Coordinates of C-alpha atoms in Angstrom, one line a residue:
X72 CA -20.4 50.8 -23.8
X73 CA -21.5 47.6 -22.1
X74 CA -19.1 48.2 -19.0
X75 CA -16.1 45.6 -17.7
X76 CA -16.7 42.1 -18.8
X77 CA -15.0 39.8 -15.8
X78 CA -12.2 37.6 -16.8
X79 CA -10.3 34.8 -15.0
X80 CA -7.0 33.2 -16.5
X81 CA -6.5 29.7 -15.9
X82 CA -3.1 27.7 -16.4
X83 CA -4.4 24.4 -17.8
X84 CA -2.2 20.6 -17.2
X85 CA -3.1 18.6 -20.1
X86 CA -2.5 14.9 -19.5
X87 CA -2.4 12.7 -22.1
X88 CA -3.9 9.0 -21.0
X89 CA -2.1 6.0 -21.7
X90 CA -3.9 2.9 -23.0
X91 CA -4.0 0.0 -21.1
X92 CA -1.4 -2.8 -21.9
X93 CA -1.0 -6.6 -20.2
X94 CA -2.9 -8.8 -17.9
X95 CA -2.2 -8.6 -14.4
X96 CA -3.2 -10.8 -11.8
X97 CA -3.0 -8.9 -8.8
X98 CA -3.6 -8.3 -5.3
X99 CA -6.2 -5.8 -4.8
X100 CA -7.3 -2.2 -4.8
X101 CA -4.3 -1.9 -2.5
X102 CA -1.6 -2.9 -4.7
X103 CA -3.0 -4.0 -8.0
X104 CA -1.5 -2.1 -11.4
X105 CA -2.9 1.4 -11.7
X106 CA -3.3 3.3 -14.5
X107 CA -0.1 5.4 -15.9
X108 CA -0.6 8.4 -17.6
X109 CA 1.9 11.0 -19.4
X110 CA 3.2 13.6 -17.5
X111 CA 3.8 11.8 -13.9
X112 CA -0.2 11.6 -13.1
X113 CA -1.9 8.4 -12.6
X114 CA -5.5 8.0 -12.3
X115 CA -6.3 4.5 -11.1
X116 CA -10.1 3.3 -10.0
X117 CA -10.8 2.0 -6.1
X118 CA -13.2 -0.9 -5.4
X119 CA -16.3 0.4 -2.9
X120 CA -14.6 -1.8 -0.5
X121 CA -11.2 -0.4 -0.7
X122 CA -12.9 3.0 -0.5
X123 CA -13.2 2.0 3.4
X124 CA -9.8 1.4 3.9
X125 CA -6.9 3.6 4.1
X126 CA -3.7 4.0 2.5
X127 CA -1.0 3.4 2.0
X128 CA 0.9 0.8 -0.4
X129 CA -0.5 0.9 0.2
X130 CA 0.0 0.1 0.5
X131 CA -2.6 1.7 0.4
X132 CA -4.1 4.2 0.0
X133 CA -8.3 4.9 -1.9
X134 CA -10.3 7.5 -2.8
X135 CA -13.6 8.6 -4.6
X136 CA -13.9 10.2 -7.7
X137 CA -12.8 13.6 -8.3
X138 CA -15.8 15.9 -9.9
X139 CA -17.7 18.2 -8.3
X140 CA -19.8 16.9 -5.8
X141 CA -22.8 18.1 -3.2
X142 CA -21.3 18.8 -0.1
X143 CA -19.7 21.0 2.7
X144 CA -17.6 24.1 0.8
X145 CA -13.9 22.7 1.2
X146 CA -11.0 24.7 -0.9
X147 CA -12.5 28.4 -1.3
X148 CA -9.7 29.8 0.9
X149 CA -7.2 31.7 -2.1
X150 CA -4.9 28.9 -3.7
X151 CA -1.7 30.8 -1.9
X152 CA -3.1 31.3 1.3
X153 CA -3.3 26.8 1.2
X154 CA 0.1 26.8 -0.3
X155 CA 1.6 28.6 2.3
X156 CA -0.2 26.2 4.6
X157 CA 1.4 23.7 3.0
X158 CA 4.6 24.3 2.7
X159 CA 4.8 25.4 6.7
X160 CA 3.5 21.7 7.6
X161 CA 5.7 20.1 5.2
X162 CA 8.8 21.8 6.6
X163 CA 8.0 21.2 10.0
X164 CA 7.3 17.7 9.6
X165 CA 10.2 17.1 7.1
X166 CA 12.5 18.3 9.9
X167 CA 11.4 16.0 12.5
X168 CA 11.0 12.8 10.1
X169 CA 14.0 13.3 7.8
X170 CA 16.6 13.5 11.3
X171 CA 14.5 10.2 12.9
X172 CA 14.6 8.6 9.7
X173 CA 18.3 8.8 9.3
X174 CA 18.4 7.6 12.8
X175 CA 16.3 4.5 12.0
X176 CA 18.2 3.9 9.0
X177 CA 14.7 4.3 6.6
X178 CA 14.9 5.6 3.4
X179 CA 11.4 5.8 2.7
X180 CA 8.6 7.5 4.5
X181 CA 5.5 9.6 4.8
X182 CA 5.9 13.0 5.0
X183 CA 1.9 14.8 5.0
X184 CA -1.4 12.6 5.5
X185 CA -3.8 14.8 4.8
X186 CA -2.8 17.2 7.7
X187 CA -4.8 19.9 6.4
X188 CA -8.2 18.7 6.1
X189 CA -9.0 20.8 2.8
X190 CA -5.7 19.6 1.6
X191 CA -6.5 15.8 1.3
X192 CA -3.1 14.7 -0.3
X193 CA -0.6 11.7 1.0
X194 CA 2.8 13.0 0.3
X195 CA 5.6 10.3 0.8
X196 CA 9.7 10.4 0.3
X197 CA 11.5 8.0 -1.5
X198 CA 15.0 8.6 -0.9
X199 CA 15.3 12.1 -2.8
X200 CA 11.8 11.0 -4.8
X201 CA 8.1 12.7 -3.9
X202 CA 5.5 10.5 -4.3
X203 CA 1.9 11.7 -3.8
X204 CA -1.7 10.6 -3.9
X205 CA -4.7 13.0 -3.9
X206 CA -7.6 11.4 -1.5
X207 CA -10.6 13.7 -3.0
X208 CA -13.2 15.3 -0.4
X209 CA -16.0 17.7 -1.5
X210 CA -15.4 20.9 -3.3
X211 CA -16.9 23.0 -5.5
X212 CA -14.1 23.3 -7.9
X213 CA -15.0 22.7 -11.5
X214 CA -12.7 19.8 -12.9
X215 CA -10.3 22.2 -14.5
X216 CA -9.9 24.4 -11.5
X217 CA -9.2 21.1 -9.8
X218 CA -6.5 20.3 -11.9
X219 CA -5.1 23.5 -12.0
X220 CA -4.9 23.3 -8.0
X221 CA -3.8 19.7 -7.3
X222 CA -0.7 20.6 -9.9
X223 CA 0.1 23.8 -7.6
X224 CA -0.3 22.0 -4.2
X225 CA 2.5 19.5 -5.6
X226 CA 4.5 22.0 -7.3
X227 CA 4.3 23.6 -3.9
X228 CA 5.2 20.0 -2.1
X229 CA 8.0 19.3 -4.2
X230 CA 9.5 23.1 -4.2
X231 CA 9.9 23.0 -0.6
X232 CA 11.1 19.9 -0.1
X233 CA 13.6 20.6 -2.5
X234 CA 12.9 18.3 -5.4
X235 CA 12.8 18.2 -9.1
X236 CA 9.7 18.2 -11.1
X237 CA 10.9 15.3 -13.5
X238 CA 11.2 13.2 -9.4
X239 CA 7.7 14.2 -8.5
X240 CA 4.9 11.4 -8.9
X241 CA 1.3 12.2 -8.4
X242 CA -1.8 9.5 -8.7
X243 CA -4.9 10.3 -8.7
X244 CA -7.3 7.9 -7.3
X245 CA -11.2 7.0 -9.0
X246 CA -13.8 4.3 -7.4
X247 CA -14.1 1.6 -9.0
X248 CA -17.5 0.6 -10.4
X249 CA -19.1 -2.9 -11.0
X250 CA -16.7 -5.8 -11.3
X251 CA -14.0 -3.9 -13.2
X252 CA -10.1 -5.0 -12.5
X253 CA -7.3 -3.1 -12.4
X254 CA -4.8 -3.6 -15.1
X255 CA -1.0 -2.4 -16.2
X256 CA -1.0 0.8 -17.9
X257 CA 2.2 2.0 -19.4
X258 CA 5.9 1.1 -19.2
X259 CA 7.4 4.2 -17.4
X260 CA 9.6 2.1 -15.2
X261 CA 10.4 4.4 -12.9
X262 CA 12.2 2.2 -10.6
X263 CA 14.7 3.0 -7.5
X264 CA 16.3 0.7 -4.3
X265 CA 15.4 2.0 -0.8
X266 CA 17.1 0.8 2.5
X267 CA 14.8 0.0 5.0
X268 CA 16.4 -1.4 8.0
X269 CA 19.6 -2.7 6.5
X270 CA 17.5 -4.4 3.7
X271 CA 17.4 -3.3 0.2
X272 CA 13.7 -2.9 -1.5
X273 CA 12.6 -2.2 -4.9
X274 CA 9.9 0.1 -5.2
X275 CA 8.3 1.2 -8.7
X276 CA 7.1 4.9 -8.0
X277 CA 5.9 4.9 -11.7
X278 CA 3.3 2.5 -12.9
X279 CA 1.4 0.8 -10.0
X280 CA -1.3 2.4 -7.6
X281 CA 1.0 1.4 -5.0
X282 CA 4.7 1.1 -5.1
X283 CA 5.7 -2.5 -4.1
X284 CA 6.6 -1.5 0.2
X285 CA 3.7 -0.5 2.1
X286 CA 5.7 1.5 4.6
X287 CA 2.9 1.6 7.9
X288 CA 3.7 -2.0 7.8
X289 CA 7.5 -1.1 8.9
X290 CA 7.5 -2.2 12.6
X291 CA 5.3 -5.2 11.7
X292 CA 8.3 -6.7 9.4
X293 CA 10.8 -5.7 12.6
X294 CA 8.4 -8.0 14.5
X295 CA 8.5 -11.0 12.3
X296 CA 12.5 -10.6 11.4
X297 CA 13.0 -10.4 15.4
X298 CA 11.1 -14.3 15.5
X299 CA 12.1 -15.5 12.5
X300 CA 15.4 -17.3 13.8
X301 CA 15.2 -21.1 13.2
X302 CA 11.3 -21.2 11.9
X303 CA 9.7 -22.3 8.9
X304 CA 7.9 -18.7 7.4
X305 CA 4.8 -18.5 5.5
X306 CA 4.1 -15.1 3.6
X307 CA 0.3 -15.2 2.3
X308 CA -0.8 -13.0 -0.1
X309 CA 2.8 -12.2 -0.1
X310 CA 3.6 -9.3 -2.8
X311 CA 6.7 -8.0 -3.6
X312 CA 8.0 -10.3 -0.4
X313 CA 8.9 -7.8 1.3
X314 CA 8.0 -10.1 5.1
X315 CA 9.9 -12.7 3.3
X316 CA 13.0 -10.7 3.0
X317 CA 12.5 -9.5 6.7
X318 CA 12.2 -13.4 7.6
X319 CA 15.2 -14.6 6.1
X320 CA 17.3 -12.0 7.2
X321 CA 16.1 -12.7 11.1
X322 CA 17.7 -16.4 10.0
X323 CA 13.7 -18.7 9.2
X324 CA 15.2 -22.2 8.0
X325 CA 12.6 -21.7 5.0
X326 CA 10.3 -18.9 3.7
X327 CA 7.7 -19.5 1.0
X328 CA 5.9 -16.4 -0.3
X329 CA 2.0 -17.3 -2.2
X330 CA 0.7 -14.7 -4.6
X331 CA -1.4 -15.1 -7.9
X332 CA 0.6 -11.8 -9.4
X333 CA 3.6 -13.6 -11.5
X334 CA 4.5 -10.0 -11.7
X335 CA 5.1 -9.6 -7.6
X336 CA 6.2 -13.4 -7.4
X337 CA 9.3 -11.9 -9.8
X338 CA 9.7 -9.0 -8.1
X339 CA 9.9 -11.2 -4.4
X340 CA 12.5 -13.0 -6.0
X341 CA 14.2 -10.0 -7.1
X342 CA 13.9 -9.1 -3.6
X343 CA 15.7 -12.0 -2.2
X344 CA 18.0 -11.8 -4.2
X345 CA 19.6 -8.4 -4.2
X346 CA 20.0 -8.9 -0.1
X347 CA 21.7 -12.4 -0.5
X348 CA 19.2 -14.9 -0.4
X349 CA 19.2 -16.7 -3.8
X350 CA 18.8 -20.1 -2.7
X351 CA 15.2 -21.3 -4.5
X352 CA 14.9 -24.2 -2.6
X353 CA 15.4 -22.8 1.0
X354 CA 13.7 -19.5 -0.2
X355 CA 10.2 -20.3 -2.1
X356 CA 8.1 -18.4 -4.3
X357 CA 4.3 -20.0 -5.1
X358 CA 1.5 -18.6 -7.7
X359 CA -1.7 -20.3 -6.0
X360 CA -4.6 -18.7 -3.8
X361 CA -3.9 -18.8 -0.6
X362 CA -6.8 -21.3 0.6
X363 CA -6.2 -23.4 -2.4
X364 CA -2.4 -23.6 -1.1
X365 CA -3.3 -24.2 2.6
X366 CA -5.9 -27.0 1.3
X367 CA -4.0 -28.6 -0.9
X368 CA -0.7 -28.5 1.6
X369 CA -2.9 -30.1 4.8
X370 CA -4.6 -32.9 2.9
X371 CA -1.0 -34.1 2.0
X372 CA 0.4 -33.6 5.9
X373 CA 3.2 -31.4 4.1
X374 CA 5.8 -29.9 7.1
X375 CA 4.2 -27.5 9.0
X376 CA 5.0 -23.9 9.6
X377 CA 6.6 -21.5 12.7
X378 CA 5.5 -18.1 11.3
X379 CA 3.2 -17.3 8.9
X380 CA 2.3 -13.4 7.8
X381 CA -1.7 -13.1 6.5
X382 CA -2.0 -9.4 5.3
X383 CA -5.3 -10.1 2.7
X384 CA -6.9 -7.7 0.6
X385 CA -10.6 -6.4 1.8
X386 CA -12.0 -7.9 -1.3
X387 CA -10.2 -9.2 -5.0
X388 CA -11.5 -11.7 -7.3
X389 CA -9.6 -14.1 -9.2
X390 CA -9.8 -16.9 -12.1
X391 CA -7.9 -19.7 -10.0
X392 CA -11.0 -18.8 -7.4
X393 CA -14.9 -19.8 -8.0
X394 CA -16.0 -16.9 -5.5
X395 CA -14.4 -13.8 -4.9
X396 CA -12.6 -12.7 -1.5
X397 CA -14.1 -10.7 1.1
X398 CA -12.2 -10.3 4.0
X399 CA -15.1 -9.1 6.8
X400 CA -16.9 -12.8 5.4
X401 CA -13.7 -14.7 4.9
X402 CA -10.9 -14.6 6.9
X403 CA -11.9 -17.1 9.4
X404 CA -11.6 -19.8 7.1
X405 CA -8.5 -18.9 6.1
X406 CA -7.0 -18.5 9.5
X407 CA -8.8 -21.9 10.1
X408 CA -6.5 -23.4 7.4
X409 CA -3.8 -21.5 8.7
X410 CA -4.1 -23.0 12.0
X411 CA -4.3 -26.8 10.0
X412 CA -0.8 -25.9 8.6
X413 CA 0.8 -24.4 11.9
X414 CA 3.2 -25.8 14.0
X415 CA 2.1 -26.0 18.3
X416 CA 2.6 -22.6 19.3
X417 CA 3.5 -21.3 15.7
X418 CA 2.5 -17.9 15.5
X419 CA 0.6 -15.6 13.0
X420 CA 0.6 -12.0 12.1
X421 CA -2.6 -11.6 10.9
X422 CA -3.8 -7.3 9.8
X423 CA -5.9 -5.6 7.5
X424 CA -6.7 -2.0 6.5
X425 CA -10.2 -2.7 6.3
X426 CA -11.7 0.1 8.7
X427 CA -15.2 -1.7 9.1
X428 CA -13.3 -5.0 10.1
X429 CA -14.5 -7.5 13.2
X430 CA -12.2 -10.6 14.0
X431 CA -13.9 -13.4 14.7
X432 CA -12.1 -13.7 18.0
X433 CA -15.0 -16.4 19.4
X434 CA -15.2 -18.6 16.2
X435 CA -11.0 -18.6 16.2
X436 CA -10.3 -18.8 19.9
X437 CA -10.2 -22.7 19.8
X438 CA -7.0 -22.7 18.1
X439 CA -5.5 -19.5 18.9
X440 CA -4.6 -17.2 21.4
X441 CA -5.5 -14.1 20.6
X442 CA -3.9 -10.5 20.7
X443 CA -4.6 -7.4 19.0
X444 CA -0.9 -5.8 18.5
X445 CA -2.1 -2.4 16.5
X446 CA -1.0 0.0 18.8
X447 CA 2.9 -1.3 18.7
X448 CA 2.8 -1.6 14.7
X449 CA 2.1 1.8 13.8
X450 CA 5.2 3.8 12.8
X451 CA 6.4 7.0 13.7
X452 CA 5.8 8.5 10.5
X453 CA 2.3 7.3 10.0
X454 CA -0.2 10.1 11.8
X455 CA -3.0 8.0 11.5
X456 CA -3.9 5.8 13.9
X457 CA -6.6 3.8 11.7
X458 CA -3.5 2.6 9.0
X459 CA -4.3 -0.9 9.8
X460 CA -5.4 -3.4 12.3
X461 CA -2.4 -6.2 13.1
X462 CA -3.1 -9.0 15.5
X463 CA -0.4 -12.0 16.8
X464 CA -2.4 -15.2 17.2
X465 CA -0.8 -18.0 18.9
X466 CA -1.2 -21.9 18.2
X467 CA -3.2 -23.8 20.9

């Protein structure tokens, strides 16, 4: 007799991958086409700068890669005893958010951010719709415990919460190595409308890293609807226009939305369109990079703007552009050309979700006044403080 031989039984997720299909132009690690794969799991790659910021979209949104790595022990505590951890913070917050959220007239918002340190997950709703992002730390979980675990922590998520496996999304998040770009994989289309302060958004939970609204940028589109009233508005690095939408409904005379993505420059129209605001003349859409734009627009002494919206990505690359972007080195140039296409006393929102991020208050202060606004942008929902940076600049 050689004794008891120790078994373990592990349920196993297999997930097939999905090749990649089309040629996106795209924003950044924030918002660029991630990687679809079958059976609601994504895995899409994050730039070593993006790894710095934090998510969203997000916007963001940006982790590191999932193996097994050196490091303090994190997820030894039994699988159930986390679960019921989970599910006790969900309903408590889901409670709180789901009654303010009705209040606020928000459709969409983030429930759990990584609450639980050994729990590193961002959870958000989508009217009736879970989607959720795992931000890896640490562990010493081989890959296929992993997997079996993530799957439970959402099965978990989405029990309590009350919602359907075939409405719960989960992407998994991979840095990025060398010069690699993110590209379109699969056609899953999982596509829905959210209300977000009377406005109507279309968000695709399905098959991009982010999912066209990056919702801790809420109270900063209040902000720009509540001065939009009678002013030209310029969205750079615009998106899925979702500040453009905010400016013509506050009543700009004009909004112009510059992207390189054809795919968000469609989906900003789409935008516009489905709350009313169809006119193409009074209501612009661009494919240019945004210096290129602001270059070409001062040498000609075009009109000059009231509001402009500058929300870059910490660091994308592009064909149009001989060098690539890199928002730390580059944004005061670009707010320099902003300033060269802004009205006296036009104002700027300028943010980023860069975390290592310095304005450069002294090289900029000739031409604006200068004040950081972060504090008033964050929302409600949004737990952490370090989202973004937002600042309102001022024309001298």
């Amino acid at each position: 007799m050689n004794g008891p031989i120790a078994c373990r039984l592990l349920e196993v997720a297999i997930h097939r991958r999905a090749e990649p299909a089309g040629d996106e132009v795209g924003r950044d690690a924030a918002s660029q086409p991630g990687s679809a794969v079958a059976g609601r799991r994504q895995e899409a790659e994050t730039s070593p700068a993006a790894a710095d910021e934090d998510g969203g979209e997000s916007s963001d949104q940006r982790a590191a890669a999932r193996p097994a790595q050196a490091g303090p022990r994190r997820g030894t505590r039994p699988v159930e005893d986390q679960v019921g951890d989970l599910r006790r913070r969900l309903a408590k917050r889901f409670k709180h958010l789901s009654r303010w959220a009705r209040r606020q007239g928000i459709e969409a918002f983030r429930i759990y951010d990584r609450d639980i340190p050994e729990i590193p997950l961002v959870i958000d709703w989508y009217a009736g719709w879970l989607h959720a992002a795992e931000y890896d730390r640490p562990h010493e979980r081989t890959e296929i415990e992993h997997d079996v675990w993530l799957d439970r922590m959402v099965e978990a998520a989405a029990a309590e919460l009350g919602v359907p496996p075939a409405r719960t999304i989960l992407k998994v998040r991979r840095r990025q190595r060398g010069g690699e770009q993110y590209e379109k994989v699969g056609e899953r289309g999982t596509t829905l409308w959210i209300t977000e302060g009377g406005l109507q958004f279309e968000v695709n939970l399905s098959d991009y890293l982010d999912t066209g609204l990056f919702l801790d940028h809420r109270q900063t589109r209040a902000m720009v609807r509540a001065e939009a009233e009678g002013r030209r508005f310029l969205n750079l690095f615009s998106y899925t226009g979702s500040f453009s939408v905010y400016a013509a409904a506050g009543g700009a005379t004009e909004t112009v939305s510059v992207d390189l993505s054809n795919t968000y420059l469609d989906w900003t129209r789409t935008n516009l369109a489905k709350n009313g605001f169809k006119d193409a003349g009074r209501h612009r859409t661009v494919r240019d990079e945004a210096r290129a734009f602001l270059e070409h627009r001062a040498r000609r002494g075009e009109p000059r703007f009231d509001l402009v919206v500058c929300d870059p990505p910490t660091f994308s690359r592009s064909a149009k552009s001989e060098t690539a972007w890199d928002v730390e080195r580059d944004h005061a140039e670009m707010l320099d050309l902003v300033a060269r296409n802004l009205a006296p006393g036009g104002i700027v929102y300028f943010s980023t979700n860069f975390r290592r991020f310095h304005l450069a208050e002294e090289r900029l202060a000739a031409a604006f006044t200068i004040r950081e606004i972060t504090a008033r942008t964050i929302p409600e929902d949004f737990r952490n403080e370090r989202i973004h940076r937002a600042w309102r600049l001022v024309a001298r």
